[in-house]
Amino acid sequence: MESCIVQKYGGTSVGSIERIQAVADRIIETKREAKNVVVVVSAMGKTTDDLINMAKSIHDNPSSRELDQLLSTGEQISIALLAMAIEAKGSRAISLTGAQCGIVTDLVHKKARINEIKTNRLEKELGEGKVVIVAGFQGLNEYSDVTTLGRGGSDTTAVALAAVLKADRCEIYTDVDGVYTADPRKVESARLIPEISYDEVLELASLGAQVLHPRSIELARRYKVPLSVLSSFKKSKGTKIVEAKKMEKVEIRGVSLDDDIAKISMLEVPDRPGIAFKILSELAENHIHLDMILQNVNRNGVNDISFTVPMDDFQEAVTLCQKLAFEIGAQKVVYDQGVAKVSIVGTGIGTHAEIASKYFQTLYNLGINIQMISTSEIKLSSIIDGTCGEEALAALHDAFEL
Ligand code: ADP
Ligand code: ASP
Ligand code: MG
């Protein structure tokens, strides 16, 4: 018998009373297999989106603190219902919010990081033989304010709990069978990947495959948490996340598309030392995560600086850039919300020139113009017009015979 299993069920997996009942059955089965079972759940179905829309119908730019207060209620509903469902079936369970579970985060609202998990309550309940159901995606900061970990953050709650409890395994249950070579909802021929390395799945997730929250993979890699992604709808093997194998040969593992981003450009920025530092450090201080950054060649002492940001940070980033443009004497700030990032991920991309050649040829064959490019040892990404995103994704999936 294993001693501890952590499972996480996403929004669709607990999207209705019937689904909650099915998940409760699966948990009861798991409890027969392991002494300690901790289950993290997301809010039911589209609850988080609905709460955000409600907030936005009241205030154009609601405060991050109040948003966290609001969003955390979604998970509070699903944990209580799931605990009741397990009890109704004759097993023992207790639900805990992030705060009750001792999840302590930093002060950043909407994308807080977990600093510590105080496990006394959790261990007491487990010791009494109960299944502990924990609200995903939330914690408490040092001022006792509720924080959330960013969209999709329940995966990170699960891995963090698995790490502190030194769980035998952490299973992420979702609405697809595992990690695929492309989003199976966008590319029909996408295939399930039975095994993938932490590094590769981290790139896929960071580049737009929302199947795992990127920070959950970073944590799993750091604390060597045995992680897998499985379907909550049927019994199958899913995808196992494993250590990278050393190999020279190039292997493309998947393609991904991120159309939840925007491009911001500062035009005619004075070209002198310290300017990039000022812009980028001020954005970083405001917790705005920049992705691709491009500075073009100097003409007459000025140049343009462009970068991409997640849509979630877009409003704040534009406001900040407009203030900065005024301070440093840049001519203006322009932006484009209609862009997408299309990427290929796999070992050896950086050292095999023929891969880049095939990637660019595929986009060229579709007549797609490339606005920005970024490469690393295991990925190649471009920013393109958002309306071409899905077509580019499918064509790359074909071209690399995934
Ligand atoms: P959950 O609510 O269970 O956390 P998410 O919606 O966050 O589920 O993540 C699962 C979704 O991720 C799938 O429904 C799928 O459309 C999408 N997805 C995107 N890229 C991939 C990929 N490469 N493999 C599997 N799923 C992917
Ligand atoms: N409910 C949150 C969201 O929709 C967290 C999660 O599902 O992981 O983003
Ligand atoms: Mg998710």
Tab-separated table of C-alpha atoms and ligand atoms in Angstrom:
chain	number	residue	atom	x	y	z
A	1	MET	CA	0.000	0.000	0.000
A	2	GLU	CA	1.317	3.416	-0.902
A	3	SER	CA	1.459	5.958	1.844
A	4	CYS	CA	0.388	9.195	0.120
A	5	ILE	CA	-1.284	10.089	-3.179
A	6	VAL	CA	-2.192	13.632	-4.216
A	7	GLN	CA	-4.813	14.029	-6.940
A	8	LYS	CA	-6.091	17.159	-8.645
A	9	TYR	CA	-9.388	17.455	-10.520
A	10	GLY	CA	-9.919	20.396	-12.905
A	11	GLY	CA	-13.024	22.466	-13.550
A	12	THR	CA	-14.667	20.255	-16.183
A	13	SER	CA	-13.957	17.165	-14.078
A	14	VAL	CA	-16.128	18.583	-11.268
A	15	GLY	CA	-18.416	20.583	-13.588
A	16	SER	CA	-21.731	19.054	-12.446
A	17	ILE	CA	-23.219	17.082	-9.553
A	18	GLU	CA	-22.876	13.874	-11.626
A	19	ARG	CA	-19.208	14.631	-12.259
A	20	ILE	CA	-18.644	15.322	-8.549
A	21	GLN	CA	-20.220	11.934	-7.759
A	22	ALA	CA	-17.946	10.203	-10.266
A	23	VAL	CA	-14.868	11.930	-8.828
A	24	ALA	CA	-15.962	10.943	-5.297
A	25	ASP	CA	-16.093	7.268	-6.403
A	26	ARG	CA	-12.612	7.479	-7.849
A	27	ILE	CA	-11.270	9.058	-4.655
A	28	ILE	CA	-12.834	6.348	-2.481
A	29	GLU	CA	-11.150	3.761	-4.700
A	30	THR	CA	-7.807	5.545	-4.304
A	31	LYS	CA	-8.221	5.591	-0.521
A	32	ARG	CA	-8.214	1.774	-0.607
A	33	GLU	CA	-4.824	1.966	-2.294
A	34	ALA	CA	-3.108	4.575	-0.122
A	35	LYS	CA	-3.114	5.457	3.549
A	36	ASN	CA	-3.216	9.206	2.901
A	37	VAL	CA	-5.160	10.817	0.066
A	38	VAL	CA	-5.160	14.564	-0.555
A	39	VAL	CA	-7.328	15.925	-3.341
A	40	VAL	CA	-7.081	19.400	-4.851
A	41	VAL	CA	-10.044	20.712	-6.834
A	42	SER	CA	-10.743	23.624	-9.143
A	43	ALA	CA	-13.942	25.622	-9.267
A	44	MET	CA	-16.847	23.904	-11.061
A	45	GLY	CA	-16.913	24.320	-14.855
A	46	LYS	CA	-16.624	27.936	-15.950
A	47	THR	CA	-17.212	29.388	-12.467
A	48	THR	CA	-13.937	31.349	-12.414
A	49	ASP	CA	-14.705	32.958	-15.808
A	50	ASP	CA	-18.229	33.798	-14.647
A	51	LEU	CA	-16.911	35.441	-11.473
A	52	ILE	CA	-14.422	37.529	-13.492
A	53	ASN	CA	-17.198	38.646	-15.849
A	54	MET	CA	-19.387	39.597	-12.908
A	55	ALA	CA	-16.563	41.684	-11.430
A	56	LYS	CA	-15.940	43.396	-14.774
A	57	SER	CA	-19.602	44.264	-15.141
A	58	ILE	CA	-19.296	46.240	-11.923
A	59	HIS	CA	-15.836	47.777	-12.307
A	60	ASP	CA	-13.656	48.176	-15.458
A	61	ASN	CA	-10.484	47.490	-13.541
A	62	PRO	CA	-11.333	45.832	-10.216
A	63	SER	CA	-8.662	45.795	-7.540
A	64	SER	CA	-6.547	42.665	-7.446
A	65	ARG	CA	-7.270	42.123	-3.770
A	66	GLU	CA	-11.042	42.119	-4.288
A	67	LEU	CA	-10.717	39.897	-7.352
A	68	ASP	CA	-8.801	37.322	-5.311
A	69	GLN	CA	-11.412	37.539	-2.564
A	70	LEU	CA	-14.079	36.843	-5.189
A	71	LEU	CA	-12.315	34.166	-7.255
A	72	SER	CA	-11.367	32.081	-4.244
A	73	THR	CA	-15.068	31.434	-3.584
A	74	GLY	CA	-15.332	29.237	-6.708
A	75	GLU	CA	-13.082	26.573	-5.232
A	76	GLN	CA	-14.801	26.859	-1.850
A	77	ILE	CA	-18.018	25.588	-3.447
A	78	SER	CA	-16.438	22.584	-5.152
A	79	ILE	CA	-14.419	21.404	-2.114
A	80	ALA	CA	-17.482	21.437	0.148
A	81	LEU	CA	-19.675	19.591	-2.390
A	82	LEU	CA	-16.980	16.988	-3.055
A	83	ALA	CA	-16.438	16.368	0.672
A	84	MET	CA	-20.231	15.930	1.079
A	85	ALA	CA	-20.347	13.513	-1.858
A	86	ILE	CA	-17.623	11.347	-0.299
A	87	GLU	CA	-19.354	11.393	3.096
A	88	ALA	CA	-22.687	10.534	1.465
A	89	LYS	CA	-21.044	7.423	0.034
A	90	GLY	CA	-19.986	6.371	3.514
A	91	SER	CA	-16.320	7.422	3.508
A	92	ARG	CA	-14.706	10.175	5.558
A	93	ALA	CA	-13.574	13.493	4.100
A	94	ILE	CA	-13.020	17.101	5.094
A	95	SER	CA	-12.658	20.182	2.910
A	96	LEU	CA	-10.063	22.874	3.611
A	97	THR	CA	-9.643	26.276	1.964
A	98	GLY	CA	-6.109	27.382	1.126
A	99	ALA	CA	-5.976	29.326	4.392
A	100	GLN	CA	-7.212	26.390	6.468
A	101	CYS	CA	-4.662	24.169	4.775
A	102	GLY	CA	-1.818	26.493	5.848
A	103	ILE	CA	-0.860	27.637	2.342
A	104	VAL	CA	1.123	30.841	2.857
A	105	THR	CA	1.919	32.971	-0.181
A	106	ASP	CA	3.789	36.169	-0.995
A	107	LEU	CA	1.922	39.480	-1.249
A	108	VAL	CA	1.313	39.537	-5.012
A	109	HIS	CA	-2.392	39.278	-5.790
A	110	LYS	CA	-3.653	37.330	-8.840
A	111	LYS	CA	-0.310	35.555	-9.328
A	112	ALA	CA	0.923	34.806	-5.841
A	113	ARG	CA	3.667	32.295	-5.175
A	114	ILE	CA	3.528	29.754	-2.378
A	115	ASN	CA	6.175	30.522	0.270
A	116	GLU	CA	5.328	27.802	2.739
A	117	ILE	CA	2.738	25.172	3.620
A	118	LYS	CA	2.101	24.689	7.337
A	119	THR	CA	0.990	21.083	7.353
A	120	ASN	CA	-0.198	20.607	10.972
A	121	ARG	CA	-3.923	20.772	10.194
A	122	LEU	CA	-3.524	18.692	7.069
A	123	GLU	CA	-1.577	16.009	8.932
A	124	LYS	CA	-4.051	15.961	11.813
A	125	GLU	CA	-6.972	15.303	9.427
A	126	LEU	CA	-5.045	12.693	7.463
A	127	GLY	CA	-4.086	11.060	10.767
A	128	GLU	CA	-7.786	10.678	11.550
A	129	GLY	CA	-8.204	8.729	8.322
A	130	LYS	CA	-10.028	11.418	6.371
A	131	VAL	CA	-9.519	12.256	2.724
A	132	VAL	CA	-8.545	15.933	2.702
A	133	ILE	CA	-10.071	18.021	-0.080
A	134	VAL	CA	-8.106	21.246	-0.623
A	135	ALA	CA	-9.230	24.314	-2.567
A	136	GLY	CA	-6.879	24.805	-5.508
A	137	PHE	CA	-5.294	28.042	-6.680
A	138	GLN	CA	-5.465	29.949	-3.387
A	139	GLY	CA	-3.549	30.822	-0.246
A	140	LEU	CA	-3.256	33.440	2.448
A	141	ASN	CA	-0.603	36.173	2.610
A	142	GLU	CA	1.040	37.522	5.752
A	143	TYR	CA	-1.725	40.138	6.157
A	144	SER	CA	-4.331	37.326	6.191
A	145	ASP	CA	-5.603	38.412	2.788
A	146	VAL	CA	-6.686	35.729	0.340
A	147	THR	CA	-4.434	35.443	-2.716
A	148	THR	CA	-4.730	33.367	-5.903
A	149	LEU	CA	-1.924	31.741	-7.854
A	150	GLY	CA	-2.899	32.745	-11.407
A	151	ARG	CA	-5.262	31.039	-13.876
A	152	GLY	CA	-4.778	27.306	-13.899
A	153	GLY	CA	-2.998	27.503	-10.544
A	154	SER	CA	-4.726	24.496	-8.950
A	155	ASP	CA	-2.110	22.273	-10.593
A	156	THR	CA	0.532	24.181	-8.632
A	157	THR	CA	-1.374	23.718	-5.351
A	158	ALA	CA	-1.433	19.969	-5.999
A	159	VAL	CA	2.267	19.663	-6.806
A	160	ALA	CA	3.244	21.879	-3.852
A	161	LEU	CA	1.220	19.645	-1.504
A	162	ALA	CA	2.736	16.515	-3.057
A	163	ALA	CA	6.216	18.021	-2.519
A	164	VAL	CA	5.723	18.882	1.185
A	165	LEU	CA	3.986	15.577	1.914
A	166	LYS	CA	6.637	13.665	-0.091
A	167	ALA	CA	3.763	11.936	-1.852
A	168	ASP	CA	4.345	8.712	-3.780
A	169	ARG	CA	2.683	10.329	-6.761
A	170	CYS	CA	0.769	13.406	-7.925
A	171	GLU	CA	-1.973	12.792	-10.479
A	172	ILE	CA	-3.512	15.660	-12.450
A	173	TYR	CA	-6.968	14.599	-13.689
A	174	THR	CA	-8.415	16.633	-16.532
A	175	ASP	CA	-10.812	16.542	-19.499
A	176	VAL	CA	-8.326	15.054	-22.013
A	177	ASP	CA	-6.350	11.788	-21.796
A	178	GLY	CA	-2.996	13.409	-21.065
A	179	VAL	CA	-0.447	15.648	-22.783
A	180	TYR	CA	-0.816	15.603	-26.568
A	181	THR	CA	1.474	16.643	-29.436
A	182	ALA	CA	-0.866	19.655	-29.878
A	183	ASP	CA	-4.073	20.863	-28.249
A	184	PRO	CA	-6.461	18.025	-29.235
A	185	ARG	CA	-9.290	20.556	-29.430
A	186	LYS	CA	-7.426	22.501	-32.120
A	187	VAL	CA	-5.537	19.818	-34.061
A	188	GLU	CA	-7.564	16.738	-34.917
A	189	SER	CA	-4.556	14.522	-35.605
A	190	ALA	CA	-2.881	15.324	-32.252
A	191	ARG	CA	-1.468	12.224	-30.523
A	192	LEU	CA	-1.129	11.353	-26.851
A	193	ILE	CA	2.476	11.494	-25.557
A	194	PRO	CA	2.934	8.579	-23.094
A	195	GLU	CA	6.154	10.007	-21.575
A	196	ILE	CA	7.624	13.495	-21.713
A	197	SER	CA	10.440	15.196	-19.798
A	198	TYR	CA	9.843	17.952	-17.245
A	199	ASP	CA	11.770	20.390	-19.487
A	200	GLU	CA	9.775	19.609	-22.611
A	201	VAL	CA	6.369	19.752	-20.949
A	202	LEU	CA	7.406	22.962	-19.185
A	203	GLU	CA	8.139	24.555	-22.573
A	204	LEU	CA	4.861	23.285	-24.062
A	205	ALA	CA	2.907	24.634	-21.086
A	206	SER	CA	4.736	27.964	-20.980
A	207	LEU	CA	4.120	28.402	-24.704
A	208	GLY	CA	0.369	28.034	-24.426
A	209	ALA	CA	-0.617	24.397	-23.765
A	210	GLN	CA	-2.763	25.021	-20.696
A	211	VAL	CA	-2.933	21.329	-19.770
A	212	LEU	CA	-0.515	22.007	-16.866
A	213	HIS	CA	0.204	25.255	-15.022
A	214	PRO	CA	3.887	26.000	-15.827
A	215	ARG	CA	4.777	26.640	-12.181
A	216	SER	CA	3.474	23.209	-11.203
A	217	ILE	CA	6.026	21.651	-13.556
A	218	GLU	CA	8.876	23.797	-12.198
A	219	LEU	CA	7.988	22.663	-8.685
A	220	ALA	CA	7.662	19.020	-9.693
A	221	ARG	CA	11.070	19.147	-11.386
A	222	ARG	CA	12.731	20.837	-8.406
A	223	TYR	CA	11.277	18.513	-5.761
A	224	LYS	CA	11.296	15.402	-7.970
A	225	VAL	CA	7.546	14.868	-7.612
A	226	PRO	CA	6.374	11.880	-9.707
A	227	LEU	CA	3.766	13.621	-11.859
A	228	SER	CA	1.244	12.366	-14.384
A	229	VAL	CA	-1.674	13.795	-16.374
A	230	LEU	CA	-4.745	11.587	-16.762
A	231	SER	CA	-8.369	11.634	-17.832
A	232	SER	CA	-10.995	11.962	-15.118
A	233	PHE	CA	-13.566	10.600	-17.575
A	234	LYS	CA	-12.050	7.219	-18.276
A	235	LYS	CA	-9.365	4.852	-17.050
A	236	SER	CA	-6.213	5.122	-19.132
A	237	LYS	CA	-2.491	5.460	-18.622
A	238	GLY	CA	-2.227	9.142	-19.463
A	239	THR	CA	1.125	10.927	-19.663
A	240	LYS	CA	4.004	10.408	-17.277
A	241	ILE	CA	6.400	13.308	-16.720
A	242	VAL	CA	9.943	11.937	-16.449
A	243	GLU	CA	13.589	13.066	-16.222
A	244	ALA	CA	15.104	13.976	-19.601
A	245	LYS	CA	17.043	11.245	-21.370
A	246	LYS	CA	20.388	12.344	-22.782
A	247	MET	CA	20.287	12.013	-26.537
A	248	GLU	CA	21.848	13.632	-29.542
A	249	LYS	CA	19.101	13.028	-31.973
A	250	VAL	CA	16.518	15.713	-32.485
A	251	GLU	CA	13.012	14.861	-31.400
A	252	ILE	CA	10.101	17.249	-31.838
A	253	ARG	CA	7.590	16.523	-29.093
A	254	GLY	CA	4.801	18.947	-29.764
A	255	VAL	CA	3.512	22.264	-31.079
A	256	SER	CA	1.647	24.919	-29.177
A	257	LEU	CA	-0.287	28.071	-29.753
A	258	ASP	CA	-0.798	30.985	-27.392
A	259	ASP	CA	-3.328	33.529	-28.572
A	260	ASP	CA	-3.910	35.038	-25.158
A	261	ILE	CA	-1.106	37.573	-25.602
A	262	ALA	CA	-0.624	41.093	-26.932
A	263	LYS	CA	2.286	42.935	-28.497
A	264	ILE	CA	3.282	46.360	-27.195
A	265	SER	CA	5.796	48.608	-28.969
A	266	MET	CA	7.431	51.812	-27.761
A	267	LEU	CA	8.360	53.860	-30.801
A	268	GLU	CA	11.367	56.157	-31.203
A	269	VAL	CA	12.933	55.416	-27.870
A	270	PRO	CA	16.190	57.388	-27.284
A	271	ASP	CA	19.059	54.953	-27.945
A	272	ARG	CA	21.314	55.232	-24.898
A	273	PRO	CA	22.521	52.963	-22.086
A	274	GLY	CA	20.047	52.434	-19.255
A	275	ILE	CA	16.845	52.910	-21.236
A	276	ALA	CA	16.049	49.221	-21.696
A	277	PHE	CA	16.916	48.709	-18.035
A	278	LYS	CA	14.498	51.444	-16.961
A	279	ILE	CA	11.605	50.102	-19.032
A	280	LEU	CA	12.113	46.431	-18.288
A	281	SER	CA	12.868	46.828	-14.580
A	282	GLU	CA	9.814	48.990	-13.988
A	283	LEU	CA	7.586	46.432	-15.711
A	284	ALA	CA	9.212	43.642	-13.677
A	285	GLU	CA	8.659	45.549	-10.412
A	286	ASN	CA	4.977	45.602	-11.276
A	287	HIS	CA	5.045	41.820	-11.801
A	288	ILE	CA	4.394	42.103	-15.514
A	289	HIS	CA	5.933	39.125	-17.223
A	290	LEU	CA	7.440	40.060	-20.600
A	291	ASP	CA	7.953	37.355	-23.106
A	292	MET	CA	9.659	38.089	-26.413
A	293	ILE	CA	11.607	41.327	-26.467
A	294	LEU	CA	12.811	42.894	-29.687
A	295	GLN	CA	14.863	46.053	-30.195
A	296	ASN	CA	15.403	47.115	-33.772
A	297	VAL	CA	18.366	48.954	-35.278
A	298	ASN	CA	19.186	52.499	-34.379
A	299	ARG	CA	18.185	55.212	-36.832
A	300	ASN	CA	18.997	58.855	-35.981
A	301	GLY	CA	19.613	58.092	-32.306
A	302	VAL	CA	16.306	56.341	-31.655
A	303	ASN	CA	14.967	52.803	-31.949
A	304	ASP	CA	11.761	50.872	-31.308
A	305	ILE	CA	11.351	48.349	-28.512
A	306	SER	CA	8.601	45.708	-28.739
A	307	PHE	CA	7.592	42.907	-26.433
A	308	THR	CA	4.711	40.569	-25.762
A	309	VAL	CA	2.727	40.244	-22.523
A	310	PRO	CA	-0.046	37.892	-21.369
A	311	MET	CA	-3.515	39.416	-22.015
A	312	ASP	CA	-4.087	39.446	-18.264
A	313	ASP	CA	-1.314	42.032	-17.865
A	314	PHE	CA	-2.096	44.003	-21.013
A	315	GLN	CA	-4.027	46.986	-19.567
A	316	GLU	CA	-1.549	47.533	-16.787
A	317	ALA	CA	1.430	47.162	-19.125
A	318	VAL	CA	0.072	49.748	-21.598
A	319	THR	CA	-0.631	52.269	-18.833
A	320	LEU	CA	2.867	51.805	-17.459
A	321	CYS	CA	4.497	52.067	-20.901
A	322	GLN	CA	2.638	55.298	-21.620
A	323	LYS	CA	3.967	56.789	-18.382
A	324	LEU	CA	7.496	55.516	-19.160
A	325	ALA	CA	7.363	56.829	-22.745
A	326	PHE	CA	6.656	60.289	-21.379
A	327	GLU	CA	9.490	60.058	-18.830
A	328	ILE	CA	12.178	58.857	-21.249
A	329	GLY	CA	11.051	60.915	-24.253
A	330	ALA	CA	9.852	58.064	-26.485
A	331	GLN	CA	7.503	59.138	-29.259
A	332	LYS	CA	4.521	56.863	-28.569
A	333	VAL	CA	3.202	53.478	-27.488
A	334	VAL	CA	1.313	51.282	-29.947
A	335	TYR	CA	-0.149	47.846	-29.362
A	336	ASP	CA	-1.713	44.878	-31.091
A	337	GLN	CA	-4.078	42.503	-29.302
A	338	GLY	CA	-4.513	40.358	-32.416
A	339	VAL	CA	-1.250	38.419	-32.312
A	340	ALA	CA	-0.458	34.784	-31.485
A	341	LYS	CA	2.651	32.825	-30.668
A	342	VAL	CA	3.179	29.527	-32.465
A	343	SER	CA	5.943	27.220	-31.263
A	344	ILE	CA	7.576	23.843	-31.728
A	345	VAL	CA	9.103	22.085	-28.711
A	346	GLY	CA	11.609	19.258	-28.540
A	347	THR	CA	15.144	18.172	-27.757
A	348	GLY	CA	17.911	19.344	-30.074
A	349	ILE	CA	16.015	22.146	-31.839
A	350	GLY	CA	18.778	24.642	-31.104
A	351	THR	CA	21.510	22.480	-32.652
A	352	HIS	CA	19.737	21.173	-35.751
A	353	ALA	CA	19.524	23.923	-38.367
A	354	GLU	CA	17.243	21.855	-40.614
A	355	ILE	CA	14.486	22.100	-37.994
A	356	ALA	CA	14.411	25.899	-38.129
A	357	SER	CA	14.471	25.738	-41.900
A	358	LYS	CA	11.430	23.426	-42.029
A	359	TYR	CA	9.607	25.546	-39.433
A	360	PHE	CA	10.065	28.792	-41.373
A	361	GLN	CA	9.294	27.157	-44.699
A	362	THR	CA	6.000	25.851	-43.311
A	363	LEU	CA	4.944	29.342	-42.265
A	364	TYR	CA	6.157	30.792	-45.573
A	365	ASN	CA	4.108	28.224	-47.538
A	366	LEU	CA	1.019	29.576	-45.784
A	367	GLY	CA	2.025	33.153	-46.611
A	368	ILE	CA	2.350	33.981	-42.928
A	369	ASN	CA	4.463	36.978	-41.984
A	370	ILE	CA	6.685	36.608	-38.921
A	371	GLN	CA	6.822	39.554	-36.536
A	372	MET	CA	9.210	38.286	-33.841
A	373	ILE	CA	11.297	35.129	-33.335
A	374	SER	CA	12.693	33.474	-30.240
A	375	THR	CA	14.747	30.271	-29.964
A	376	SER	CA	16.316	28.101	-27.295
A	377	GLU	CA	17.858	24.647	-27.070
A	378	ILE	CA	14.399	23.069	-26.929
A	379	LYS	CA	11.979	25.483	-28.631
A	380	LEU	CA	11.407	27.779	-31.571
A	381	SER	CA	8.617	30.379	-31.444
A	382	SER	CA	7.299	33.177	-33.614
A	383	ILE	CA	4.785	35.940	-33.167
A	384	ILE	CA	2.336	36.010	-36.073
A	385	ASP	CA	-1.064	37.453	-36.916
A	386	GLY	CA	-3.580	35.829	-34.555
A	387	THR	CA	-6.039	34.954	-37.323
A	388	CYS	CA	-3.455	32.525	-38.797
A	389	GLY	CA	-2.691	30.824	-35.468
A	390	GLU	CA	-4.703	27.607	-35.768
A	391	GLU	CA	-3.785	27.124	-39.416
A	392	ALA	CA	-0.074	27.508	-38.569
A	393	LEU	CA	-0.420	25.112	-35.636
A	394	ALA	CA	-2.003	22.381	-37.779
A	395	ALA	CA	0.526	22.873	-40.610
A	396	LEU	CA	3.512	22.595	-38.224
A	397	HIS	CA	1.959	19.511	-36.632
A	398	ASP	CA	1.800	17.950	-40.123
A	399	ALA	CA	5.200	19.163	-41.294
A	400	PHE	CA	6.992	17.584	-38.342
A	401	GLU	CA	4.921	14.409	-38.702
A	402	LEU	CA	3.728	14.477	-35.125
B	1	ADP	P1	-8.497	21.650	-16.101
B	1	ADP	O1	-9.745	22.405	-15.847
B	1	ADP	O2	-8.649	20.175	-15.904
B	1	ADP	O3	-7.318	22.201	-15.353
B	1	ADP	P2	-7.560	22.927	-18.507
B	1	ADP	O4	-8.616	23.492	-19.392
B	1	ADP	O5	-6.801	23.857	-17.656
B	1	ADP	O6	-8.228	21.763	-17.655
B	1	ADP	O7	-6.505	22.083	-19.369
B	1	ADP	C1	-6.937	21.044	-20.207
B	1	ADP	C2	-7.083	21.553	-21.630
B	1	ADP	O8	-5.790	21.890	-22.128
B	1	ADP	C3	-7.587	20.532	-22.602
B	1	ADP	O9	-9.002	20.530	-22.639
B	1	ADP	C4	-6.974	20.964	-23.937
B	1	ADP	O10	-7.898	21.613	-24.776
B	1	ADP	C5	-5.904	21.967	-23.536
B	1	ADP	N1	-4.590	21.705	-24.134
B	1	ADP	C6	-3.835	22.618	-24.771
B	1	ADP	N2	-2.711	22.071	-25.252
B	1	ADP	C7	-2.734	20.763	-24.895
B	1	ADP	C8	-1.839	19.658	-25.105
B	1	ADP	N3	-0.679	19.791	-25.759
B	1	ADP	N4	-2.189	18.452	-24.594
B	1	ADP	C9	-3.356	18.293	-23.923
B	1	ADP	N5	-4.244	19.297	-23.713
B	1	ADP	C10	-3.946	20.522	-24.187
B	2	ASP	N1	-10.300	27.931	-11.090
B	2	ASP	C1	-9.049	28.518	-11.505
B	2	ASP	C2	-9.073	28.845	-12.990
B	2	ASP	O1	-10.070	28.618	-13.641
B	2	ASP	C3	-7.865	27.676	-11.144
B	2	ASP	C4	-7.761	26.361	-11.859
B	2	ASP	O2	-8.725	25.880	-12.447
B	2	ASP	O3	-6.678	25.777	-11.831
B	2	ASP	O4	-8.126	29.363	-13.497
B	3	MG	MG	-6.003	23.787	-15.724
